[in-house]
XYZ file of C-alpha atoms in Angstrom:
783
model
C 149.351 234.360 107.360
C 148.269 235.177 110.916
C 150.054 234.082 114.006
C 148.144 234.083 117.199
C 149.842 234.144 120.539
C 147.589 233.591 123.454
C 147.767 232.994 127.143
C 145.889 231.586 129.957
C 144.969 233.108 133.357
C 146.912 235.512 135.411
C 146.335 237.374 138.561
C 144.560 240.210 136.848
C 141.901 237.792 135.638
C 141.278 236.762 139.207
C 140.862 240.340 140.318
C 144.385 240.928 141.588
C 145.948 244.266 140.723
C 149.268 244.342 138.951
C 152.168 246.162 140.438
C 152.638 249.819 139.510
C 154.976 250.736 136.645
C 157.810 251.461 139.047
C 158.053 247.789 139.905
C 158.405 246.834 136.275
C 161.582 248.881 136.058
C 163.278 247.056 138.925
C 163.533 243.712 137.153
C 165.792 243.195 134.125
C 164.296 242.062 130.866
C 164.889 238.265 130.781
C 167.682 237.716 128.243
C 166.867 233.982 127.721
C 163.730 234.860 125.695
C 165.874 236.024 122.791
C 167.347 232.535 122.482
C 163.762 231.254 122.285
C 162.733 233.828 119.679
C 165.738 232.935 117.455
C 164.868 229.240 117.740
C 161.275 229.920 116.721
C 162.289 232.189 113.809
C 164.577 229.485 112.405
C 162.035 226.719 112.894
C 159.290 228.770 111.152
C 161.664 229.732 108.353
C 162.484 226.064 107.785
C 158.854 224.981 108.068
C 157.291 227.578 105.780
C 160.197 227.502 103.279
C 159.893 223.729 102.947
C 156.057 224.008 102.651
C 156.392 226.578 99.872
C 158.250 224.263 97.520
C 156.968 220.931 98.825
C 154.069 220.415 96.381
C 156.218 221.226 93.343
C 159.072 219.030 94.707
C 156.749 216.025 95.022
C 155.397 216.557 91.548
C 158.615 217.240 89.657
C 161.234 215.257 91.559
C 159.222 212.467 93.165
C 157.010 212.240 90.025
C 153.817 212.188 92.030
C 150.567 213.000 90.251
C 148.756 216.232 91.218
C 146.296 214.242 93.384
C 148.996 212.217 95.163
C 151.098 215.332 95.761
C 148.056 217.067 97.218
C 147.289 214.076 99.405
C 150.790 213.810 100.841
C 150.912 217.577 101.408
C 147.710 217.504 103.447
C 148.709 214.353 105.332
C 151.771 216.345 106.432
C 149.598 219.234 107.590
C 147.184 216.789 109.285
C 150.070 215.577 111.409
C 151.379 219.092 112.035
C 148.058 220.178 113.521
C 147.034 216.892 115.062
C 150.216 216.383 117.144
C 150.306 219.606 119.262
C 148.002 218.049 121.820
C 150.531 215.279 122.434
C 153.343 217.819 122.575
C 151.517 219.763 125.234
C 150.781 216.667 127.275
C 154.392 215.501 127.001
C 155.668 218.958 128.172
C 153.217 219.544 130.958
C 152.863 216.077 132.420
C 156.170 214.306 131.818
C 159.453 215.916 130.702
C 158.885 219.683 130.805
C 158.931 222.367 128.169
C 162.673 222.755 127.674
C 163.320 219.046 127.131
C 160.315 218.835 124.800
C 161.444 221.774 122.672
C 165.060 220.540 122.503
C 164.160 216.926 121.659
C 161.530 217.765 119.065
C 163.673 220.519 117.543
C 166.370 217.879 117.028
C 163.824 215.579 115.364
C 162.660 218.403 113.179
C 166.287 219.199 112.117
C 166.940 215.497 111.442
C 163.893 215.335 109.167
C 164.999 218.462 107.338
C 168.521 217.052 106.811
C 167.018 213.801 105.568
C 164.837 215.658 103.102
C 167.834 217.616 101.917
C 169.846 214.402 101.396
C 166.935 212.769 99.555
C 166.844 215.676 97.076
C 170.565 215.391 96.266
C 171.006 213.116 93.195
C 174.703 212.206 93.684
C 173.906 210.515 97.000
C 171.729 207.953 95.096
C 169.407 207.559 98.034
C 165.892 206.122 97.677
C 164.386 209.518 97.060
C 160.745 208.789 97.817
C 161.345 206.758 100.985
C 163.822 209.255 102.407
C 161.679 212.245 101.485
C 158.548 210.897 103.139
C 160.516 209.838 106.236
C 161.975 213.306 106.458
C 158.511 214.853 106.169
C 157.201 212.543 108.934
C 160.026 213.582 111.256
C 159.439 217.284 110.509
C 155.717 216.878 111.195
C 156.460 215.278 114.558
C 158.934 217.981 115.410
C 156.929 221.063 114.445
C 153.689 219.620 115.813
C 155.237 218.951 119.218
C 157.085 222.244 119.334
C 154.062 224.337 118.419
C 152.466 224.509 121.926
C 155.703 224.701 123.940
C 158.005 227.428 122.633
C 155.992 230.550 123.476
C 154.919 228.982 126.791
C 158.613 228.452 127.721
C 159.271 232.088 126.871
C 156.386 233.200 129.062
C 157.813 231.221 131.986
C 160.857 233.508 132.023
C 158.865 236.504 133.209
C 157.937 237.248 136.798
C 154.293 238.285 137.060
C 152.712 240.592 137.768
C 155.863 242.715 137.979
C 156.928 242.075 134.354
C 153.500 242.090 132.721
C 154.499 244.938 130.372
C 157.674 243.122 129.305
C 155.700 239.938 128.728
C 153.412 241.858 126.360
C 156.471 243.055 124.453
C 157.730 239.485 124.287
C 154.497 238.273 122.639
C 154.725 241.071 120.100
C 158.376 240.201 119.309
C 157.503 236.498 119.085
C 154.609 237.131 116.640
C 156.855 239.421 114.580
C 159.641 236.777 114.379
C 157.201 234.096 113.252
C 155.624 236.358 110.592
C 158.983 237.519 109.252
C 160.263 233.945 109.116
C 157.160 232.961 107.216
C 157.344 235.760 104.635
C 161.117 235.638 104.105
C 161.166 231.881 103.564
C 158.173 231.988 101.201
C 159.983 234.494 99.004
C 163.549 233.217 99.267
C 163.129 229.447 99.087
C 161.419 229.370 95.655
C 164.279 231.578 94.316
C 166.834 229.139 95.650
C 164.906 226.315 94.029
C 164.424 227.850 90.632
C 167.259 230.378 89.995
C 170.120 228.148 91.130
C 171.076 225.021 89.211
C 172.119 221.906 91.088
C 173.014 218.704 89.194
C 171.234 219.987 86.016
C 167.888 220.487 87.756
C 166.182 222.821 90.231
C 168.310 223.227 93.338
C 166.153 221.565 95.972
C 169.224 220.572 98.007
C 169.895 224.289 98.529
C 166.198 225.151 99.093
C 165.987 222.505 101.826
C 169.571 222.662 103.006
C 169.789 226.302 104.091
C 166.757 225.952 106.407
C 168.297 222.722 107.768
C 171.545 224.534 108.578
C 169.551 227.363 110.218
C 167.713 224.837 112.310
C 170.932 223.184 113.503
C 172.303 226.599 114.426
C 169.062 227.415 116.242
C 169.314 224.281 118.329
C 172.876 225.300 119.332
C 171.571 228.798 120.309
C 168.667 227.289 122.198
C 171.036 225.051 124.166
C 173.359 227.936 124.882
C 170.590 229.672 126.806
C 169.868 226.697 129.108
C 171.896 227.993 132.056
C 169.762 231.138 132.070
C 166.305 229.548 131.551
C 163.786 229.296 134.315
C 162.546 225.750 133.919
C 159.288 224.797 135.692
C 158.647 221.204 136.673
C 155.890 219.225 134.856
C 152.466 219.130 136.438
C 148.914 218.153 135.543
C 147.707 218.980 132.059
C 144.256 220.553 131.734
C 143.585 218.632 128.491
C 144.067 215.333 130.332
C 141.866 216.511 133.149
C 139.026 217.531 130.854
C 139.341 214.298 128.853
C 139.238 212.233 131.989
C 136.227 214.217 133.258
C 134.289 213.586 130.059
C 135.133 209.904 129.878
C 134.201 209.479 133.567
C 130.906 211.295 133.053
C 129.987 209.106 130.063
C 130.889 206.002 132.018
C 128.849 206.979 135.056
C 125.938 208.021 132.927
C 125.818 204.587 131.316
C 126.139 202.845 134.664
C 123.434 204.947 136.325
C 121.094 204.651 133.344
C 121.405 200.874 133.613
C 120.792 200.828 137.367
C 117.921 203.284 137.369
C 116.449 202.865 133.896
C 112.892 203.563 135.075
C 113.713 206.541 137.311
C 113.861 210.009 135.845
C 117.274 211.610 135.909
C 117.847 214.659 138.111
C 120.924 215.677 136.125
C 120.624 218.871 134.064
C 123.571 217.857 131.802
C 125.237 214.548 131.157
C 128.615 215.947 132.312
C 127.104 216.290 135.801
C 127.467 212.500 136.092
C 131.224 213.074 136.572
C 130.433 214.192 140.157
C 127.821 211.542 140.735
C 129.953 209.406 143.073
C 131.747 212.269 144.705
C 134.831 211.646 142.543
C 137.976 213.702 142.273
C 136.417 215.970 139.647
C 135.301 219.114 141.422
C 132.153 221.042 140.517
C 134.069 223.976 139.007
C 135.847 221.621 136.524
C 132.529 220.053 135.623
C 130.855 223.491 135.172
C 133.778 224.715 133.005
C 133.661 221.494 130.933
C 129.971 222.111 130.181
C 130.791 225.629 129.053
C 133.547 224.236 126.863
C 131.222 221.768 125.121
C 128.721 224.543 124.589
C 131.315 226.362 122.512
C 132.753 223.308 120.767
C 129.399 222.619 119.066
C 130.131 225.710 116.946
C 133.489 224.232 115.933
C 131.776 221.564 113.859
C 131.564 223.639 110.619
C 135.157 225.008 111.041
C 137.008 222.089 109.367
C 135.395 222.890 106.003
C 136.915 226.353 106.131
C 140.320 224.915 106.844
C 139.826 222.464 103.925
C 139.565 225.477 101.602
C 142.252 227.631 103.243
C 144.998 225.044 103.409
C 144.713 224.415 99.666
C 146.616 227.672 99.144
C 149.770 225.551 99.456
C 148.570 222.661 97.319
C 145.874 223.109 94.678
C 146.369 226.855 94.340
C 150.156 226.406 94.018
C 149.614 223.744 91.326
C 147.161 226.172 89.616
C 149.922 228.766 89.526
C 152.288 226.299 87.722
C 149.783 226.369 84.823
C 149.937 230.174 84.498
C 152.290 232.799 83.208
C 154.245 234.498 85.978
C 156.101 237.074 83.857
C 155.946 240.733 84.989
C 158.295 242.587 82.742
C 161.820 241.319 83.374
C 160.807 239.476 86.562
C 159.072 236.143 86.689
C 157.004 235.159 89.720
C 157.603 231.572 90.770
C 154.460 229.531 91.292
C 155.412 228.735 94.904
C 156.009 232.403 95.628
C 152.342 233.236 95.209
C 151.681 231.955 98.702
C 153.385 235.033 100.184
C 150.481 237.075 98.788
C 148.356 235.736 101.639
C 150.775 236.960 104.324
C 151.186 240.359 102.705
C 147.436 240.871 102.285
C 146.800 239.860 105.874
C 149.310 242.459 107.153
C 147.631 245.031 104.985
C 144.032 244.357 105.857
C 144.051 243.472 109.563
C 144.518 247.144 110.595
C 142.045 248.267 107.933
C 139.401 245.926 109.298
C 140.169 247.039 112.874
C 140.108 250.758 112.184
C 137.627 251.088 109.305
C 135.529 248.037 108.574
C 134.481 246.967 112.101
C 133.633 250.529 113.304
C 131.546 251.039 110.143
C 129.721 247.741 110.757
C 129.005 248.756 114.335
C 127.591 252.060 113.157
C 125.360 250.204 110.727
C 124.422 247.804 113.499
C 125.230 244.748 111.371
C 127.632 241.828 111.820
C 128.662 242.900 115.307
C 128.794 239.432 116.810
C 131.696 237.015 116.209
C 129.462 234.230 114.800
C 127.883 236.657 112.362
C 131.304 237.744 111.078
C 132.353 234.077 110.812
C 129.321 233.461 108.574
C 130.407 236.323 106.298
C 133.928 234.932 106.259
C 132.591 231.517 105.232
C 130.720 233.081 102.322
C 133.869 234.893 101.219
C 135.839 231.595 101.374
C 133.241 230.037 99.110
C 133.513 233.055 96.770
C 137.325 232.731 96.611
C 136.981 229.146 95.392
C 134.317 230.205 92.898
C 136.810 232.737 91.520
C 139.544 230.005 91.489
C 137.177 227.763 89.496
C 136.451 230.497 86.921
C 140.205 231.218 86.531
C 140.856 227.491 86.166
C 138.249 227.224 83.368
C 140.169 229.936 81.511
C 143.524 228.153 82.149
C 142.210 224.878 80.801
C 141.563 226.445 77.427
C 145.289 226.380 76.657
C 145.536 222.700 77.583
C 145.195 219.924 75.040
C 142.970 217.081 76.181
C 144.765 213.772 76.763
C 143.377 210.825 74.769
C 141.399 208.232 76.647
C 142.393 204.580 76.457
C 140.026 204.115 73.510
C 141.170 207.193 71.583
C 144.117 208.418 69.541
C 145.294 211.917 68.789
C 147.236 212.539 65.568
C 149.726 215.370 65.511
C 150.242 216.445 61.839
C 153.462 218.458 61.494
C 153.964 220.410 58.259
C 157.644 221.089 57.564
C 156.917 222.239 54.024
C 157.279 225.888 52.959
C 153.686 225.843 51.706
C 150.245 225.239 53.083
C 149.305 221.590 53.420
C 145.895 220.011 53.008
C 145.104 216.961 55.117
C 142.181 214.653 54.401
C 141.317 212.190 57.190
C 138.559 209.775 56.188
C 136.294 207.822 58.520
C 137.422 209.585 61.683
C 135.442 211.453 64.278
C 137.236 214.373 65.809
C 136.405 217.387 67.876
C 138.176 220.672 68.404
C 139.333 220.949 64.728
C 137.750 223.161 62.076
C 137.003 221.373 58.818
C 136.793 223.149 55.447
C 135.032 220.998 52.891
C 136.277 217.836 54.550
C 139.896 219.067 54.481
C 142.206 220.449 57.120
C 144.708 223.183 56.335
C 148.061 223.292 58.101
C 150.184 226.456 57.968
C 153.794 226.187 56.720
C 156.120 225.197 59.555
C 153.161 224.512 61.850
C 151.139 221.595 63.172
C 147.570 220.599 63.908
C 146.179 217.894 66.202
C 143.282 215.627 65.250
C 141.496 214.767 68.456
C 139.547 211.713 69.696
C 140.059 209.309 66.785
C 138.432 205.988 67.715
C 139.092 204.020 64.481
C 142.161 201.755 64.451
C 142.835 202.435 60.726
C 142.526 205.914 59.276
C 143.057 206.916 55.606
C 145.188 210.010 55.351
C 146.000 212.129 52.300
C 148.538 214.970 52.174
C 149.027 217.476 49.353
C 150.020 221.144 49.023
C 147.215 223.692 48.895
C 146.205 224.675 45.368
C 148.021 227.826 44.149
C 150.699 227.255 46.754
C 152.314 224.276 45.073
C 155.150 226.212 43.559
C 156.432 227.162 47.009
C 157.006 223.470 47.659
C 157.826 222.208 44.171
C 159.202 224.963 41.896
C 159.279 222.661 38.888
C 155.778 221.196 39.238
C 152.830 222.098 36.952
C 151.093 225.176 38.298
C 147.665 223.910 37.309
C 147.588 220.963 39.647
C 144.487 220.944 41.882
C 144.716 218.204 44.516
C 140.954 218.358 45.076
C 139.939 217.543 41.530
C 142.890 216.371 39.434
C 144.583 212.998 39.821
C 147.204 213.386 42.473
C 150.753 213.636 41.108
C 152.900 211.022 42.821
C 155.584 213.620 43.591
C 153.176 216.190 45.085
C 151.005 214.074 47.359
C 150.841 211.042 49.639
C 147.875 208.889 50.501
C 147.632 205.745 52.552
C 146.215 203.975 55.559
C 147.523 204.821 58.922
C 147.299 202.399 61.872
C 146.500 204.215 65.097
C 147.538 203.229 68.645
C 144.881 203.834 71.260
C 145.648 205.941 74.284
C 148.541 207.957 72.842
C 149.333 210.996 70.694
C 151.149 210.003 67.489
C 153.180 212.497 65.466
C 153.349 212.415 61.670
C 155.945 214.725 60.060
C 155.169 215.726 56.448
C 158.243 216.734 54.410
C 160.065 216.425 51.062
C 162.369 213.492 50.774
C 165.694 214.895 49.526
C 166.656 211.575 47.909
C 163.488 211.156 45.832
C 162.161 214.725 45.633
C 158.704 213.436 46.554
C 156.270 214.439 49.289
C 156.950 212.047 52.156
C 156.062 211.527 55.797
C 157.546 209.932 58.874
C 155.813 208.678 61.972
C 157.724 209.069 65.247
C 157.900 205.773 67.091
C 157.743 207.476 70.490
C 154.294 208.917 71.502
C 154.103 212.663 71.649
C 153.980 214.368 75.030
C 151.297 217.045 74.935
C 151.315 217.682 78.665
C 152.662 220.895 80.126
C 155.625 221.105 82.464
C 154.695 220.455 86.058
C 157.132 223.176 87.201
C 155.863 225.934 84.942
C 158.862 225.385 82.594
C 159.013 224.958 78.832
C 159.355 221.583 77.167
C 161.724 221.114 74.222
C 162.337 218.120 71.907
C 164.571 217.701 68.847
C 163.637 215.555 65.863
C 166.491 214.725 63.455
C 164.438 214.359 60.294
C 167.654 214.318 58.222
C 168.771 211.113 59.942
C 165.378 209.533 59.580
C 165.166 210.185 55.813
C 168.716 208.845 55.288
C 167.688 205.504 56.810
C 167.527 202.855 54.128
C 169.831 204.731 51.767
C 172.990 203.255 53.194
C 174.176 206.710 54.298
C 173.095 206.616 57.975
C 175.704 206.417 60.680
C 175.698 205.207 64.241
C 176.069 208.766 65.512
C 174.106 211.197 67.561
C 173.296 214.681 66.280
C 173.542 217.048 69.206
C 172.448 220.568 69.963
C 173.497 223.049 72.574
C 170.638 225.117 74.003
C 172.274 228.293 75.348
C 170.831 230.956 77.574
C 173.329 233.778 77.149
C 171.812 236.163 79.661
C 172.062 233.659 82.544
C 175.082 231.748 81.286
C 173.229 228.405 81.243
C 173.402 225.715 78.641
C 171.698 222.416 78.002
C 172.341 219.578 75.617
C 169.867 217.659 73.458
C 170.957 214.565 71.566
C 168.876 213.175 68.660
C 169.885 209.616 67.779
C 170.142 209.340 64.024
C 168.711 205.821 64.147
C 165.630 206.844 66.105
C 165.361 210.425 64.981
C 164.363 212.208 68.195
C 165.552 213.254 71.613
C 163.769 213.012 74.895
C 161.892 216.046 76.166
C 163.892 218.591 78.088
C 162.262 220.909 80.655
C 164.035 224.251 80.976
C 163.044 227.647 82.424
C 161.206 229.883 79.908
C 163.514 232.408 78.326
C 165.247 233.359 75.074
C 167.718 230.706 73.955
C 170.122 230.084 71.103
C 170.308 226.624 69.591
C 173.690 225.675 68.128
C 174.796 222.341 66.657
C 177.464 220.596 68.711
C 180.914 220.383 67.181
C 181.387 217.249 64.982
C 177.643 216.375 65.195
C 176.996 216.938 61.500
C 180.253 216.047 59.807
C 178.566 213.048 58.192
C 176.307 215.420 56.172
C 177.773 217.140 53.144
C 174.612 219.307 52.976
C 175.253 221.114 56.234
C 176.383 224.707 56.302
C 176.158 227.389 58.953
C 173.743 229.653 57.110
C 170.759 228.635 59.209
C 172.570 228.586 62.590
C 172.458 229.860 65.241
C 168.658 229.709 65.615
C 166.904 231.700 68.298
C 164.240 230.094 70.460
C 161.721 232.100 72.465
C 160.480 229.481 74.942
C 157.443 230.641 76.891
C 155.892 229.451 80.152
C 154.140 226.109 79.735
C 154.849 225.833 75.986
C 155.745 222.495 74.445
C 158.122 222.870 71.522
C 159.702 220.695 68.838
C 162.808 221.568 66.825
C 162.811 219.665 63.539
C 166.032 219.322 61.556
C 165.036 219.276 57.865
C 166.003 220.743 54.465
C 165.339 224.027 52.713
C 164.530 224.342 48.991
C 168.235 224.313 48.119
C 168.700 221.055 49.988
C 170.602 222.609 52.896
C 169.952 221.482 56.450
C 167.881 223.862 58.523
C 165.809 223.954 61.713
C 162.078 224.484 62.098
C 160.521 225.279 65.470
C 157.002 223.906 66.072
C 154.708 224.832 68.962
C 153.071 221.542 69.810
C 151.269 222.871 72.896
C 150.608 226.601 73.243
C 152.207 228.357 76.236
C 150.254 229.409 79.360
C 147.945 232.262 78.410
C 146.678 233.482 81.825
C 148.960 235.727 83.846
C 149.630 234.671 87.447
C 148.366 238.039 88.733
C 144.865 236.874 87.981
C 145.241 234.789 91.117
C 145.277 237.920 93.281
C 141.467 238.313 93.415
C 140.987 234.878 94.951
C 143.910 235.469 97.374
C 142.425 238.822 98.344
C 138.942 237.421 99.008
C 140.491 234.519 100.979
C 142.471 237.009 103.102
C 139.268 238.826 103.956
C 137.639 235.517 104.739
C 140.528 234.584 107.016
C 140.252 237.841 108.999
C 136.488 237.451 109.424
C 136.347 233.738 110.072
C 139.482 232.839 112.002
C 140.049 235.878 114.115
C 136.362 236.180 114.899
C 136.364 232.471 115.722
C 139.137 232.966 118.254
C 137.267 235.975 119.700
C 134.138 233.840 120.075
C 136.105 231.075 121.793
C 137.745 233.320 124.354
C 134.712 235.384 125.235
C 132.184 232.563 125.499
C 134.179 229.724 127.054
C 135.290 229.508 130.657
C 138.703 231.076 131.248
C 140.222 227.836 132.492
C 139.323 226.149 129.183
C 141.352 228.405 126.852
C 144.113 225.895 126.489
C 141.678 223.092 125.642
C 140.002 225.315 123.087
C 143.429 226.035 121.495
C 144.051 222.347 121.106
C 140.596 221.768 119.644
C 141.224 224.645 117.183
C 144.344 222.804 116.020
C 142.245 219.660 115.604
C 139.723 221.401 113.368
C 142.634 222.333 111.096
C 143.740 218.674 111.044
C 140.195 217.614 110.211
C 140.046 220.141 107.357
C 143.187 218.667 105.845
C 141.626 215.230 106.172
C 138.664 216.475 104.078
C 141.101 217.514 101.318
C 142.827 214.102 101.475
C 139.495 212.394 100.978
C 138.587 214.701 98.101
C 141.939 214.203 96.341
C 141.703 210.458 96.608
C 138.200 210.398 95.145
C 138.654 212.959 92.410
C 138.067 210.498 89.574
C 137.722 212.209 86.177
C 136.699 215.602 87.507
C 138.673 218.543 86.221
C 140.394 220.884 88.646
C 137.858 223.624 87.846
C 135.028 221.267 88.751
C 136.716 220.365 92.074
C 137.152 224.063 92.954
C 133.454 224.705 92.259
C 132.449 221.645 94.324
C 134.404 222.969 97.273
C 132.779 226.376 96.836
C 129.375 224.761 96.909
C 130.136 222.695 99.983
C 131.480 225.735 101.798
C 128.302 227.645 100.843
C 126.091 224.879 102.281
C 128.355 224.652 105.334
C 128.082 228.375 105.907
C 124.275 228.407 105.604
C 124.065 225.705 108.254
C 126.524 227.601 110.423
C 124.539 230.821 110.082
C 121.346 229.057 111.164
C 123.145 227.670 114.223
C 124.606 231.141 114.963
C 121.182 232.779 114.869
C 120.028 230.600 117.738
C 123.060 231.114 119.917
C 122.672 233.140 123.115
C 125.894 234.819 124.035
C 127.132 234.475 127.594
C 128.709 237.941 127.352
C 125.218 239.415 126.618
C 124.183 238.896 130.257
C 126.393 241.802 131.179
C 126.754 244.065 128.196
C 129.464 246.214 129.599
C 131.564 243.294 130.715
C 130.867 241.577 127.383
C 132.134 244.500 125.391
C 135.347 244.719 127.412
C 135.907 241.005 127.113
C 135.313 241.065 123.364
C 137.758 243.946 122.941
C 140.433 242.166 124.940
C 139.963 238.851 123.224
C 140.116 240.489 119.746
C 143.487 241.960 120.613
C 144.548 238.649 122.003
C 143.431 236.673 118.907
C 145.074 238.959 116.348
C 148.312 239.269 118.110
C 148.361 242.870 117.046
C 148.723 244.153 120.591
C 149.935 242.808 123.878
C 147.756 240.365 125.696
C 145.699 241.249 128.717
C 145.840 237.749 130.198
C 149.358 236.479 129.935
C 150.524 234.153 132.615
C 151.251 230.871 130.861
C 150.486 228.095 133.272
C 151.049 225.259 130.818
C 151.960 224.567 127.222
C 148.442 225.164 125.993
C 147.882 228.314 127.981
C 150.298 230.182 125.735
C 151.023 228.930 122.285
C 151.412 230.242 118.768
C 148.750 229.307 116.297
C 149.533 229.567 112.595
C 146.297 230.276 110.821
């Protein structure tokens, strides 16, 4: 994550010479800036911490689909990067920077508090409505604050006497933002996942601590008011440029109508703004033309943002489908976003000291637009890598049945191999052996894509394995050729239900001694946990098989799921009249399953020989605990893996994060360098606002894609984005090859300007032009 701090014009830009170092020592360092830095640190901690867990919160607590969660996430970002223009106008033209920061910080804190309250179950608030309202308030707050905080800090310095101190302030400001970003991205997911609140992930704590910090920050910010130097509002350059362009277009239309047959003597349509000797001076018109010349090359930028901003949405959701275990530590899916910030801090100095000098020696990619083109290609490559990783992830996922299909989950609780014959069904993804399926003891197999509404099923033990199931049965029985013994097999027609997964449990009925089966009335859930957890379900087969014998009771058979290492426990209740519990999502770990006291007093067959049972629940696995009988008729548990756990380790995401970090350095920092070296100096603030807007437009592209995903898999969507970015970059490269750099007119001046702007864009060193004249002349940009 890169934070840019930039500034507008100062006396040095106009040729004035700064005071000697002796003068800098005469003025005290302005203490009020530390109040401003603390405010920004807390606001960034709250913002990035909330962003880190937001996608998972919407999917797991608000029960949004992946596509809806992605859409809401990018609508939030769209507002965050579309509203800074209005914040700057409000500060510069109406109420001033201090009032704007205070008011919008209060709105941000109110939104954070509302989001915290919405995530607290005992309050019984309308969770979705309060959450979305809180997000909207936070977007308004952070969007409006963005252009004002650093500008207010810059106002506290007296220039040119404190130019050196102002440079130090920018460095401190950038450092505070970056530290707030990284700390919150690491800490907030831990608060969410490792702390239990109301028997679920602790979102109240994950949202609440940043909210408290923000309230404290507002108090600190207010405490510094008596010391702040507060400038009065004045004209905003964005408004002036907008008015100039609108006036030029209006005059052009009027003059074209009046003199339609006369050739125009205007070199550029913006020149019409001075046609009637209006209030727009020639310098503003000339600078506006230079601005538009640069903005043409902003047109391909939104596609880059569309890819980059998915690190917090699609890439985070991708991480929830992976295995984050590294020895004893488990990486949370929402913690992977910090990899971007860490990689950026690592590689910015490497690019500055090694890569760029090497490219200059090779006389390649020296110009900003050329480096942006390479960055665009790397962004496309990162999504290509993401698509390949996603293809591998999808191999561990079971396909959901369509509305015209049924999946059958055959569960073998027998101590022997089971043969399954399914007649007149079409299935894929299952290996057939002579028309028969073989199910391992204590295992299951899923028949996919059955389209018939009635399927004939036959169950029997595998030949030569019969004695393991029925010790007293004839050893010569062959279920393939001999007439099926009524005790050793079952055959019948099964009515399927389209659009669901139906589970059939094959067992031995303790009352009759025959092979029997039971169909669960509730469809099976073969989806993986949305939080990267494990899913667990209990089936009380003992209670189901006692139905109809007169021995069933109106009781619930309960189990305690205990994590001894973390002192956590969960309870699963299996109703003896329905036979199964609901699915429980719990963090992957080693657990002990113990029957609850008094749960099995109705059964004279229960003894403690098979308890406690140990459960190794892995990331993304979907498990079923079946209560059944052993050969001696004693109750026991069998653990079935319905859906295999996640197979791909989360560290396989690092290549795509690494390539995206390189792309970010080449594309974004070079883009800022191009903007500041090629556009008129007076237009820097306008360019900053337009840069924010390109980010907003990129998020809009993701919103459109998410709402029109249809039946495409996530891997396909990643590959489509990679292709679009590739096409976008080719077009951009063609445009760049035709661009004539303004700085090339004076090579020496151009090199110095490029060097200064690079330092300015990266925020790695103090700025050379640092007198903030309005809220857009000095503002932090989170890239």
